[in-house]
XYZ file of C-alpha atoms in Angstrom:
123
model
C 0.000 0.000 0.000
C 1.292 3.472 -0.865
C 0.620 6.485 1.322
C 1.441 10.025 0.290
C 2.736 12.133 3.161
C 3.428 15.715 2.142
C 4.789 14.790 -1.259
C 6.714 11.772 0.024
C 5.333 8.423 -0.998
C 5.899 5.633 1.504
C 5.125 1.983 0.979
C 3.404 0.547 4.049
C 2.502 -3.086 4.365
C -1.158 -3.518 5.158
C -0.451 -5.646 8.258
C 1.855 -2.958 9.708
C -0.742 -0.284 9.029
C -3.453 -2.296 10.796
C -1.156 -2.935 13.771
C -0.271 0.767 13.984
C -3.960 1.743 13.914
C -4.727 -0.811 16.626
C -1.883 0.544 18.790
C -3.219 4.099 18.474
C -6.761 3.030 19.411
C -5.489 0.920 22.324
C -3.389 3.828 23.608
C -6.368 6.192 23.420
C -8.623 3.752 25.265
C -6.077 3.585 28.093
C -4.861 7.189 28.143
C -7.339 9.366 26.230
C -9.191 12.120 28.022
C -12.964 12.394 27.953
C -14.454 15.741 26.920
C -18.094 16.580 26.152
C -17.323 17.885 22.647
C -16.078 14.426 21.733
C -19.478 12.928 22.582
C -21.585 15.312 20.497
C -19.960 16.195 17.223
C -22.830 18.188 15.737
C -21.567 21.103 13.634
C -22.763 23.564 16.296
C -20.964 21.803 19.137
C -17.801 21.463 17.058
C -17.900 25.170 16.165
C -18.282 26.256 19.799
C -15.567 23.892 21.013
C -13.122 24.992 18.312
C -13.602 28.672 19.161
C -13.196 28.066 22.887
C -10.232 25.701 22.536
C -8.076 28.166 20.607
C -4.942 28.699 22.698
C -6.772 27.424 25.790
C -6.370 24.214 27.780
C -9.143 21.682 27.356
C -9.672 21.310 31.119
C -10.313 25.057 31.376
C -12.714 24.997 28.429
C -14.869 22.105 29.666
C -17.051 23.981 32.234
C -17.354 27.040 29.988
C -18.321 24.897 26.997
C -20.967 23.047 29.032
C -22.463 26.313 30.316
C -22.498 27.919 26.879
C -24.145 24.884 25.244
C -26.671 24.629 28.102
C -27.559 28.325 27.897
C -27.567 28.464 24.081
C -28.406 24.973 22.802
C -28.435 25.986 19.128
C -27.054 28.625 16.794
C -30.348 30.491 16.351
C -30.767 30.965 20.109
C -27.113 31.994 20.380
C -27.544 34.546 17.580
C -30.072 36.421 19.752
C -27.935 36.371 22.889
C -26.872 39.372 24.919
C -23.146 39.956 24.406
C -22.701 40.635 28.135
C -24.126 37.244 29.043
C -21.778 35.472 26.623
C -18.864 37.474 28.067
C -19.822 36.421 31.600
C -19.931 32.765 30.603
C -16.545 32.771 28.854
C -14.809 35.153 31.292
C -12.981 32.283 33.094
C -11.046 31.656 29.863
C -9.597 35.184 30.040
C -10.271 36.222 26.466
C -13.708 37.808 26.527
C -13.194 39.242 23.049
C -14.191 35.784 21.849
C -17.740 36.642 22.933
C -17.962 39.143 20.095
C -16.708 36.547 17.580
C -19.077 33.888 18.862
C -22.072 36.214 18.581
C -21.065 37.530 15.156
C -20.526 34.032 13.772
C -23.909 32.906 15.124
C -25.633 35.925 13.581
C -23.960 35.435 10.185
C -24.826 31.731 10.094
C -28.411 32.415 11.145
C -28.880 35.247 8.633
C -26.930 33.940 5.648
C -27.317 30.174 6.036
C -30.714 29.833 7.735
C -29.008 28.621 10.917
C -27.231 25.725 9.213
C -23.479 25.699 9.653
C -21.903 25.303 6.208
C -19.936 22.109 5.718
C -17.837 23.480 2.863
C -15.969 26.694 2.290
C -17.558 28.951 -0.296
C -15.295 29.889 -3.201
């Protein structure tokens, strides 16, 4: 089997590839951390987690993420939020300017995409 890695083609025997994949899965099952955004991978939850996780430790994000998702369970509800309330929820992360980005993104998605998070980048 040939795999292309950044322009370099490497021949990998199928049995070695399967063993490597099994080792990765086994390691994760023993050592992986459990976060709520890994349980619900809806586009909305992924979007919120990605914004909050930027340059922030996952353990710090977890309670903020849970509160934000609980308070604003979907993008349309979030798009109507009070900026001050979003700031208060994300304040423990230290970068409250993200509140503005979160609200603006929610409003754009609600207005331009009928509340459906696009799966592909527009050209």
